[in-house]
Amino acid sequence: PAVKIAVNLGHMLVWYFTLQLSLAWVCGVFGKEPTSLDRAESHVKCFGTLLAHITGFASINAWGSLQQIDFFSSSPWHAFLILPISFTGQFMLQRATDALRYNISM
């Protein structure tokens, strides 16, 4: 089970960083700058929505696989503990990428 959880969490991180890097590229953070702001905005909306959904489903799968280990599946209260754990993990990941975006932009 530990390998499956690690693979699922890695899968989620791959999609998370694909989302971040794709949006940075579309916005012109690296690579060439967009020639049209309207086109860049439509690309951000399109790719942002699509990749955010894929990342969200990968996240559900990753944290759900953690919920299936013996400790968490032994009772409903233990299963509920995944909520604050997943919230904390996602929040820390968001804060780290937010700080990185801030440092790149400044």
mmCIF file of N, CA and C in Angstrom:
data_model
loop_
_atom_site.group_PDB
_atom_site.id
_atom_site.type_symbol
_atom_site.label_atom_id
_atom_site.label_comp_id
_atom_site.label_asym_id
_atom_site.label_seq_id
_atom_site.Cartn_x
_atom_site.Cartn_y
_atom_site.Cartn_z
ATOM 1 N N PRO A 1 0.798 -1.218 0.000
ATOM 2 C CA PRO A 1 0.000 0.000 0.000
ATOM 3 C C PRO A 1 0.838 1.279 0.000
ATOM 4 N N ALA A 2 2.014 1.249 0.634
ATOM 5 C CA ALA A 2 2.835 2.456 0.706
ATOM 6 C C ALA A 2 3.298 2.893 -0.678
ATOM 7 N N VAL A 3 3.616 1.935 -1.532
ATOM 8 C CA VAL A 3 4.058 2.274 -2.885
ATOM 9 C C VAL A 3 2.901 2.886 -3.669
ATOM 10 N N LYS A 4 1.711 2.329 -3.518
ATOM 11 C CA LYS A 4 0.538 2.860 -4.224
ATOM 12 C C LYS A 4 0.243 4.291 -3.775
ATOM 13 N N ILE A 5 0.339 4.547 -2.479
ATOM 14 C CA ILE A 5 0.098 5.901 -1.962
ATOM 15 C C ILE A 5 1.149 6.856 -2.501
ATOM 16 N N ALA A 6 2.419 6.436 -2.494
ATOM 17 C CA ALA A 6 3.491 7.290 -3.007
ATOM 18 C C ALA A 6 3.295 7.585 -4.487
ATOM 19 N N VAL A 7 2.912 6.575 -5.255
ATOM 20 C CA VAL A 7 2.673 6.777 -6.693
ATOM 21 C C VAL A 7 1.504 7.736 -6.903
ATOM 22 N N ASN A 8 0.426 7.568 -6.134
ATOM 23 C CA ASN A 8 -0.734 8.452 -6.278
ATOM 24 C C ASN A 8 -0.412 9.886 -5.873
ATOM 25 N N LEU A 9 0.355 10.060 -4.800
ATOM 26 C CA LEU A 9 0.754 11.416 -4.403
ATOM 27 C C LEU A 9 1.703 12.022 -5.445
ATOM 28 N N GLY A 10 2.597 11.205 -5.996
ATOM 29 C CA GLY A 10 3.472 11.685 -7.070
ATOM 30 C C GLY A 10 2.686 12.070 -8.307
ATOM 31 N N HIS A 11 1.675 11.279 -8.636
ATOM 32 C CA HIS A 11 0.800 11.571 -9.768
ATOM 33 C C HIS A 11 0.104 12.918 -9.567
ATOM 34 N N MET A 12 -0.381 13.155 -8.354
ATOM 35 C CA MET A 12 -1.029 14.434 -8.052
ATOM 36 C C MET A 12 -0.035 15.586 -8.215
ATOM 37 N N LEU A 13 1.193 15.406 -7.725
ATOM 38 C CA LEU A 13 2.192 16.471 -7.828
ATOM 39 C C LEU A 13 2.584 16.746 -9.275
ATOM 40 N N VAL A 14 2.651 15.707 -10.089
ATOM 41 C CA VAL A 14 2.952 15.906 -11.510
ATOM 42 C C VAL A 14 1.887 16.794 -12.147
ATOM 43 N N TRP A 15 0.626 16.510 -11.885
ATOM 44 C CA TRP A 15 -0.445 17.334 -12.467
ATOM 45 C C TRP A 15 -0.459 18.737 -11.859
ATOM 46 N N TYR A 16 -0.145 18.851 -10.568
ATOM 47 C CA TYR A 16 -0.126 20.165 -9.920
ATOM 48 C C TYR A 16 0.942 21.052 -10.568
ATOM 49 N N PHE A 17 2.143 20.501 -10.749
ATOM 50 C CA PHE A 17 3.212 21.307 -11.338
ATOM 51 C C PHE A 17 3.004 21.505 -12.835
ATOM 52 N N THR A 18 2.344 20.568 -13.498
ATOM 53 C CA THR A 18 1.979 20.777 -14.902
ATOM 54 C C THR A 18 1.031 21.967 -15.019
ATOM 55 N N LEU A 19 0.075 22.050 -14.109
ATOM 56 C CA LEU A 19 -0.846 23.194 -14.076
ATOM 57 C C LEU A 19 -0.085 24.496 -13.872
ATOM 58 N N GLN A 20 0.783 24.535 -12.863
ATOM 59 C CA GLN A 20 1.515 25.763 -12.543
ATOM 60 C C GLN A 20 2.415 26.189 -13.705
ATOM 61 N N LEU A 21 3.161 25.247 -14.249
ATOM 62 C CA LEU A 21 4.093 25.580 -15.332
ATOM 63 C C LEU A 21 3.367 25.951 -16.618
ATOM 64 N N SER A 22 2.259 25.295 -16.908
ATOM 65 C CA SER A 22 1.495 25.622 -18.119
ATOM 66 C C SER A 22 0.937 27.035 -18.046
ATOM 67 N N LEU A 23 0.391 27.388 -16.901
ATOM 68 C CA LEU A 23 -0.153 28.745 -16.773
ATOM 69 C C LEU A 23 0.946 29.794 -16.807
ATOM 70 N N ALA A 24 2.099 29.481 -16.221
ATOM 71 C CA ALA A 24 3.219 30.427 -16.278
ATOM 72 C C ALA A 24 3.681 30.617 -17.713
ATOM 73 N N TRP A 25 3.732 29.526 -18.484
ATOM 74 C CA TRP A 25 4.157 29.620 -19.877
ATOM 75 C C TRP A 25 3.144 30.413 -20.706
ATOM 76 N N VAL A 26 1.849 30.143 -20.510
ATOM 77 C CA VAL A 26 0.809 30.847 -21.264
ATOM 78 C C VAL A 26 0.832 32.339 -20.949
ATOM 79 N N CYS A 27 1.140 32.692 -19.700
ATOM 80 C CA CYS A 27 1.169 34.104 -19.296
ATOM 81 C C CYS A 27 2.459 34.810 -19.698
ATOM 82 N N GLY A 28 3.432 34.052 -20.190
ATOM 83 C CA GLY A 28 4.678 34.666 -20.619
ATOM 84 C C GLY A 28 5.700 34.834 -19.525
ATOM 85 N N VAL A 29 5.553 34.126 -18.418
ATOM 86 C CA VAL A 29 6.536 34.215 -17.345
ATOM 87 C C VAL A 29 7.881 33.708 -17.843
ATOM 88 N N PHE A 30 7.878 32.634 -18.603
ATOM 89 C CA PHE A 30 9.069 32.189 -19.323
ATOM 90 C C PHE A 30 8.650 31.842 -20.739
ATOM 91 N N GLY A 31 9.598 31.870 -21.636
ATOM 92 C CA GLY A 31 9.251 31.751 -23.049
ATOM 93 C C GLY A 31 8.925 33.126 -23.589
ATOM 94 N N LYS A 32 8.311 33.157 -24.754
ATOM 95 C CA LYS A 32 7.990 34.468 -25.332
ATOM 96 C C LYS A 32 6.700 35.020 -24.723
ATOM 97 N N GLU A 33 6.631 36.340 -24.702
ATOM 98 C CA GLU A 33 5.442 37.002 -24.162
ATOM 99 C C GLU A 33 4.279 36.818 -25.126
ATOM 100 N N PRO A 34 3.057 36.765 -24.578
ATOM 101 C CA PRO A 34 1.894 36.632 -25.466
ATOM 102 C C PRO A 34 1.733 37.876 -26.335
ATOM 103 N N THR A 35 1.327 37.657 -27.562
ATOM 104 C CA THR A 35 1.149 38.780 -28.489
ATOM 105 C C THR A 35 -0.188 39.479 -28.271
ATOM 106 N N SER A 36 -1.146 38.777 -27.738
ATOM 107 C CA SER A 36 -2.470 39.338 -27.512
ATOM 108 C C SER A 36 -2.937 38.987 -26.104
ATOM 109 N N LEU A 37 -3.341 39.995 -25.350
ATOM 110 C CA LEU A 37 -3.830 39.736 -23.991
ATOM 111 C C LEU A 37 -5.149 38.973 -24.004
ATOM 112 N N ASP A 38 -5.989 39.251 -24.988
ATOM 113 C CA ASP A 38 -7.262 38.519 -25.085
ATOM 114 C C ASP A 38 -7.023 37.033 -25.345
ATOM 115 N N ARG A 39 -6.083 36.747 -26.229
ATOM 116 C CA ARG A 39 -5.765 35.342 -26.532
ATOM 117 C C ARG A 39 -5.135 34.668 -25.309
ATOM 118 N N ALA A 40 -4.243 35.379 -24.628
ATOM 119 C CA ALA A 40 -3.617 34.822 -23.424
ATOM 120 C C ALA A 40 -4.672 34.552 -22.356
ATOM 121 N N GLU A 41 -5.610 35.475 -22.205
ATOM 122 C CA GLU A 41 -6.670 35.291 -21.210
ATOM 123 C C GLU A 41 -7.530 34.066 -21.538
ATOM 124 N N SER A 42 -7.856 33.902 -22.808
ATOM 125 C CA SER A 42 -8.665 32.736 -23.178
ATOM 126 C C SER A 42 -7.885 31.437 -22.983
ATOM 127 N N HIS A 43 -6.579 31.446 -23.237
ATOM 128 C CA HIS A 43 -5.756 30.265 -23.002
ATOM 129 C C HIS A 43 -5.652 29.946 -21.509
ATOM 130 N N VAL A 44 -5.510 30.981 -20.689
ATOM 131 C CA VAL A 44 -5.443 30.769 -19.238
ATOM 132 C C VAL A 44 -6.752 30.167 -18.742
ATOM 133 N N LYS A 45 -7.866 30.691 -19.201
ATOM 134 C CA LYS A 45 -9.160 30.148 -18.787
ATOM 135 C C LYS A 45 -9.330 28.708 -19.248
ATOM 136 N N CYS A 46 -8.960 28.444 -20.480
ATOM 137 C CA CYS A 46 -9.127 27.106 -21.042
ATOM 138 C C CYS A 46 -8.220 26.093 -20.341
ATOM 139 N N PHE A 47 -6.913 26.333 -20.398
ATOM 140 C CA PHE A 47 -5.965 25.379 -19.832
ATOM 141 C C PHE A 47 -6.031 25.355 -18.314
ATOM 142 N N GLY A 48 -6.301 26.510 -17.698
ATOM 143 C CA GLY A 48 -6.424 26.557 -16.245
ATOM 144 C C GLY A 48 -7.579 25.706 -15.757
ATOM 145 N N THR A 49 -8.717 25.820 -16.404
ATOM 146 C CA THR A 49 -9.888 25.034 -15.999
ATOM 147 C C THR A 49 -9.668 23.547 -16.232
ATOM 148 N N LEU A 50 -9.165 23.212 -17.408
ATOM 149 C CA LEU A 50 -8.935 21.808 -17.740
ATOM 150 C C LEU A 50 -7.919 21.165 -16.789
ATOM 151 N N LEU A 51 -6.773 21.801 -16.626
ATOM 152 C CA LEU A 51 -5.735 21.232 -15.770
ATOM 153 C C LEU A 51 -6.104 21.283 -14.294
ATOM 154 N N ALA A 52 -6.876 22.279 -13.875
ATOM 155 C CA ALA A 52 -7.322 22.329 -12.484
ATOM 156 C C ALA A 52 -8.244 21.152 -12.172
ATOM 157 N N HIS A 53 -9.108 20.803 -13.104
ATOM 158 C CA HIS A 53 -9.977 19.641 -12.893
ATOM 159 C C HIS A 53 -9.171 18.344 -12.835
ATOM 160 N N ILE A 54 -8.225 18.181 -13.748
ATOM 161 C CA ILE A 54 -7.395 16.979 -13.740
ATOM 162 C C ILE A 54 -6.610 16.896 -12.435
ATOM 163 N N THR A 55 -6.055 18.013 -12.005
ATOM 164 C CA THR A 55 -5.301 18.054 -10.749
ATOM 165 C C THR A 55 -6.201 17.739 -9.566
ATOM 166 N N GLY A 56 -7.410 18.259 -9.572
ATOM 167 C CA GLY A 56 -8.356 17.979 -8.495
ATOM 168 C C GLY A 56 -8.723 16.509 -8.409
ATOM 169 N N PHE A 57 -8.946 15.878 -9.566
ATOM 170 C CA PHE A 57 -9.267 14.450 -9.563
ATOM 171 C C PHE A 57 -8.078 13.625 -9.101
ATOM 172 N N ALA A 58 -6.857 14.025 -9.483
ATOM 173 C CA ALA A 58 -5.659 13.324 -9.017
ATOM 174 C C ALA A 58 -5.494 13.489 -7.512
ATOM 175 N N SER A 59 -5.859 14.659 -7.000
ATOM 176 C CA SER A 59 -5.789 14.905 -5.565
ATOM 177 C C SER A 59 -6.795 14.048 -4.803
ATOM 178 N N ILE A 60 -8.002 13.970 -5.320
ATOM 179 C CA ILE A 60 -9.017 13.111 -4.697
ATOM 180 C C ILE A 60 -8.532 11.670 -4.654
ATOM 181 N N ASN A 61 -7.940 11.211 -5.748
ATOM 182 C CA ASN A 61 -7.423 9.845 -5.808
ATOM 183 C C ASN A 61 -6.283 9.641 -4.806
ATOM 184 N N ALA A 62 -5.373 10.603 -4.724
ATOM 185 C CA ALA A 62 -4.219 10.466 -3.830
ATOM 186 C C ALA A 62 -4.647 10.408 -2.364
ATOM 187 N N TRP A 63 -5.450 11.365 -1.944
ATOM 188 C CA TRP A 63 -5.863 11.390 -0.537
ATOM 189 C C TRP A 63 -6.835 10.256 -0.241
ATOM 190 N N GLY A 64 -7.620 9.851 -1.217
ATOM 191 C CA GLY A 64 -8.517 8.714 -1.036
ATOM 192 C C GLY A 64 -7.761 7.412 -0.859
ATOM 193 N N SER A 65 -6.634 7.273 -1.574
ATOM 194 C CA SER A 65 -5.837 6.050 -1.398
ATOM 195 C C SER A 65 -5.192 6.026 -0.018
ATOM 196 N N LEU A 66 -4.832 7.181 0.508
ATOM 197 C CA LEU A 66 -4.307 7.244 1.877
ATOM 198 C C LEU A 66 -5.388 6.851 2.878
ATOM 199 N N GLN A 67 -6.611 7.207 2.578
ATOM 200 C CA GLN A 67 -7.735 6.900 3.457
ATOM 201 C C GLN A 67 -8.018 5.395 3.518
ATOM 202 N N GLN A 68 -7.524 4.643 2.556
ATOM 203 C CA GLN A 68 -7.797 3.208 2.505
ATOM 204 C C GLN A 68 -6.834 2.355 3.326
ATOM 205 N N ILE A 69 -5.782 2.953 3.904
ATOM 206 C CA ILE A 69 -4.885 2.134 4.721
ATOM 207 C C ILE A 69 -5.616 1.717 5.997
ATOM 208 N N ASP A 70 -5.114 0.674 6.639
ATOM 209 C CA ASP A 70 -5.833 0.043 7.752
ATOM 210 C C ASP A 70 -6.231 1.019 8.850
ATOM 211 N N PHE A 71 -5.326 1.912 9.244
ATOM 212 C CA PHE A 71 -5.650 2.816 10.351
ATOM 213 C C PHE A 71 -6.849 3.692 10.015
ATOM 214 N N PHE A 72 -6.832 4.306 8.845
ATOM 215 C CA PHE A 72 -7.899 5.248 8.493
ATOM 216 C C PHE A 72 -9.207 4.549 8.129
ATOM 217 N N SER A 73 -9.123 3.329 7.633
ATOM 218 C CA SER A 73 -10.357 2.625 7.264
ATOM 219 C C SER A 73 -10.949 1.819 8.419
ATOM 220 N N SER A 74 -10.329 1.900 9.600
ATOM 221 C CA SER A 74 -10.821 1.106 10.732
ATOM 222 C C SER A 74 -12.080 1.681 11.370
ATOM 223 N N SER A 75 -12.314 2.986 11.226
ATOM 224 C CA SER A 75 -13.535 3.582 11.779
ATOM 225 C C SER A 75 -13.854 4.873 11.023
ATOM 226 N N PRO A 76 -15.107 5.301 11.089
ATOM 227 C CA PRO A 76 -15.468 6.557 10.421
ATOM 228 C C PRO A 76 -14.698 7.758 10.979
ATOM 229 N N TRP A 77 -14.422 7.759 12.265
ATOM 230 C CA TRP A 77 -13.679 8.877 12.859
ATOM 231 C C TRP A 77 -12.246 8.916 12.346
ATOM 232 N N HIS A 78 -11.641 7.752 12.193
ATOM 233 C CA HIS A 78 -10.297 7.719 11.634
ATOM 234 C C HIS A 78 -10.322 8.156 10.168
ATOM 235 N N ALA A 79 -11.325 7.725 9.434
ATOM 236 C CA ALA A 79 -11.443 8.123 8.029
ATOM 237 C C ALA A 79 -11.607 9.638 7.902
ATOM 238 N N PHE A 80 -12.305 10.225 8.859
ATOM 239 C CA PHE A 80 -12.520 11.677 8.849
ATOM 240 C C PHE A 80 -11.210 12.449 9.026
ATOM 241 N N LEU A 81 -10.215 11.836 9.664
ATOM 242 C CA LEU A 81 -8.939 12.513 9.901
ATOM 243 C C LEU A 81 -8.220 12.891 8.606
ATOM 244 N N ILE A 82 -8.568 12.224 7.519
ATOM 245 C CA ILE A 82 -7.943 12.556 6.238
ATOM 246 C C ILE A 82 -8.286 13.990 5.819
ATOM 247 N N LEU A 83 -9.445 14.478 6.210
ATOM 248 C CA LEU A 83 -9.829 15.846 5.811
ATOM 249 C C LEU A 83 -8.840 16.896 6.300
ATOM 250 N N PRO A 84 -8.529 16.984 7.601
ATOM 251 C CA PRO A 84 -7.545 17.995 8.006
ATOM 252 C C PRO A 84 -6.137 17.697 7.482
ATOM 253 N N ILE A 85 -5.801 16.418 7.330
ATOM 254 C CA ILE A 85 -4.480 16.075 6.790
ATOM 255 C C ILE A 85 -4.369 16.532 5.344
ATOM 256 N N SER A 86 -5.388 16.246 4.546
ATOM 257 C CA SER A 86 -5.350 16.641 3.134
ATOM 258 C C SER A 86 -5.431 18.159 2.991
ATOM 259 N N PHE A 87 -6.232 18.803 3.830
ATOM 260 C CA PHE A 87 -6.314 20.262 3.789
ATOM 261 C C PHE A 87 -4.947 20.874 4.073
ATOM 262 N N THR A 88 -4.277 20.362 5.102
ATOM 263 C CA THR A 88 -2.960 20.885 5.466
ATOM 264 C C THR A 88 -1.952 20.646 4.347
ATOM 265 N N GLY A 89 -1.966 19.458 3.764
ATOM 266 C CA GLY A 89 -1.049 19.159 2.663
ATOM 267 C C GLY A 89 -1.281 20.048 1.457
ATOM 268 N N GLN A 90 -2.530 20.207 1.072
ATOM 269 C CA GLN A 90 -2.859 21.055 -0.074
ATOM 270 C C GLN A 90 -2.554 22.526 0.221
ATOM 271 N N PHE A 91 -2.831 22.953 1.438
ATOM 272 C CA PHE A 91 -2.581 24.342 1.815
ATOM 273 C C PHE A 91 -1.085 24.652 1.777
ATOM 274 N N MET A 92 -0.268 23.734 2.297
ATOM 275 C CA MET A 92 1.180 23.953 2.289
ATOM 276 C C MET A 92 1.714 23.975 0.849
ATOM 277 N N LEU A 93 1.189 23.116 -0.002
ATOM 278 C CA LEU A 93 1.588 23.102 -1.403
ATOM 279 C C LEU A 93 1.201 24.412 -2.080
ATOM 280 N N GLN A 94 0.023 24.909 -1.790
ATOM 281 C CA GLN A 94 -0.435 26.176 -2.371
ATOM 282 C C GLN A 94 0.413 27.345 -1.882
ATOM 283 N N ARG A 95 0.727 27.355 -0.600
ATOM 284 C CA ARG A 95 1.538 28.454 -0.048
ATOM 285 C C ARG A 95 2.940 28.439 -0.639
ATOM 286 N N ALA A 96 3.507 27.235 -0.834
ATOM 287 C CA ALA A 96 4.852 27.133 -1.409
ATOM 288 C C ALA A 96 4.869 27.658 -2.842
ATOM 289 N N THR A 97 3.893 27.270 -3.652
ATOM 290 C CA THR A 97 3.873 27.745 -5.037
ATOM 291 C C THR A 97 3.494 29.225 -5.109
ATOM 292 N N ASP A 98 2.696 29.697 -4.162
ATOM 293 C CA ASP A 98 2.369 31.125 -4.121
ATOM 294 C C ASP A 98 3.619 31.946 -3.802
ATOM 295 N N ALA A 99 4.425 31.484 -2.856
ATOM 296 C CA ALA A 99 5.657 32.174 -2.511
ATOM 297 C C ALA A 99 6.631 32.145 -3.696
ATOM 298 N N LEU A 100 6.689 31.035 -4.406
ATOM 299 C CA LEU A 100 7.556 30.935 -5.573
ATOM 300 C C LEU A 100 7.110 31.911 -6.664
ATOM 301 N N ARG A 101 5.800 31.964 -6.912
ATOM 302 C CA ARG A 101 5.291 32.914 -7.915
ATOM 303 C C ARG A 101 5.589 34.344 -7.508
ATOM 304 N N TYR A 102 5.448 34.656 -6.221
ATOM 305 C CA TYR A 102 5.730 36.004 -5.735
ATOM 306 C C TYR A 102 7.205 36.360 -5.949
ATOM 307 N N ASN A 103 8.104 35.432 -5.608
ATOM 308 C CA ASN A 103 9.536 35.696 -5.771
ATOM 309 C C ASN A 103 9.915 35.854 -7.226
ATOM 310 N N ILE A 104 9.291 35.107 -8.121
ATOM 311 C CA ILE A 104 9.597 35.242 -9.543
ATOM 312 C C ILE A 104 9.093 36.576 -10.074
ATOM 313 N N SER A 105 7.922 37.022 -9.602
ATOM 314 C CA SER A 105 7.336 38.255 -10.132
ATOM 315 C C SER A 105 7.993 39.499 -9.569
ATOM 316 N N MET A 106 8.653 39.413 -8.446
ATOM 317 C CA MET A 106 9.260 40.604 -7.830
ATOM 318 C C MET A 106 10.704 40.697 -8.136
#
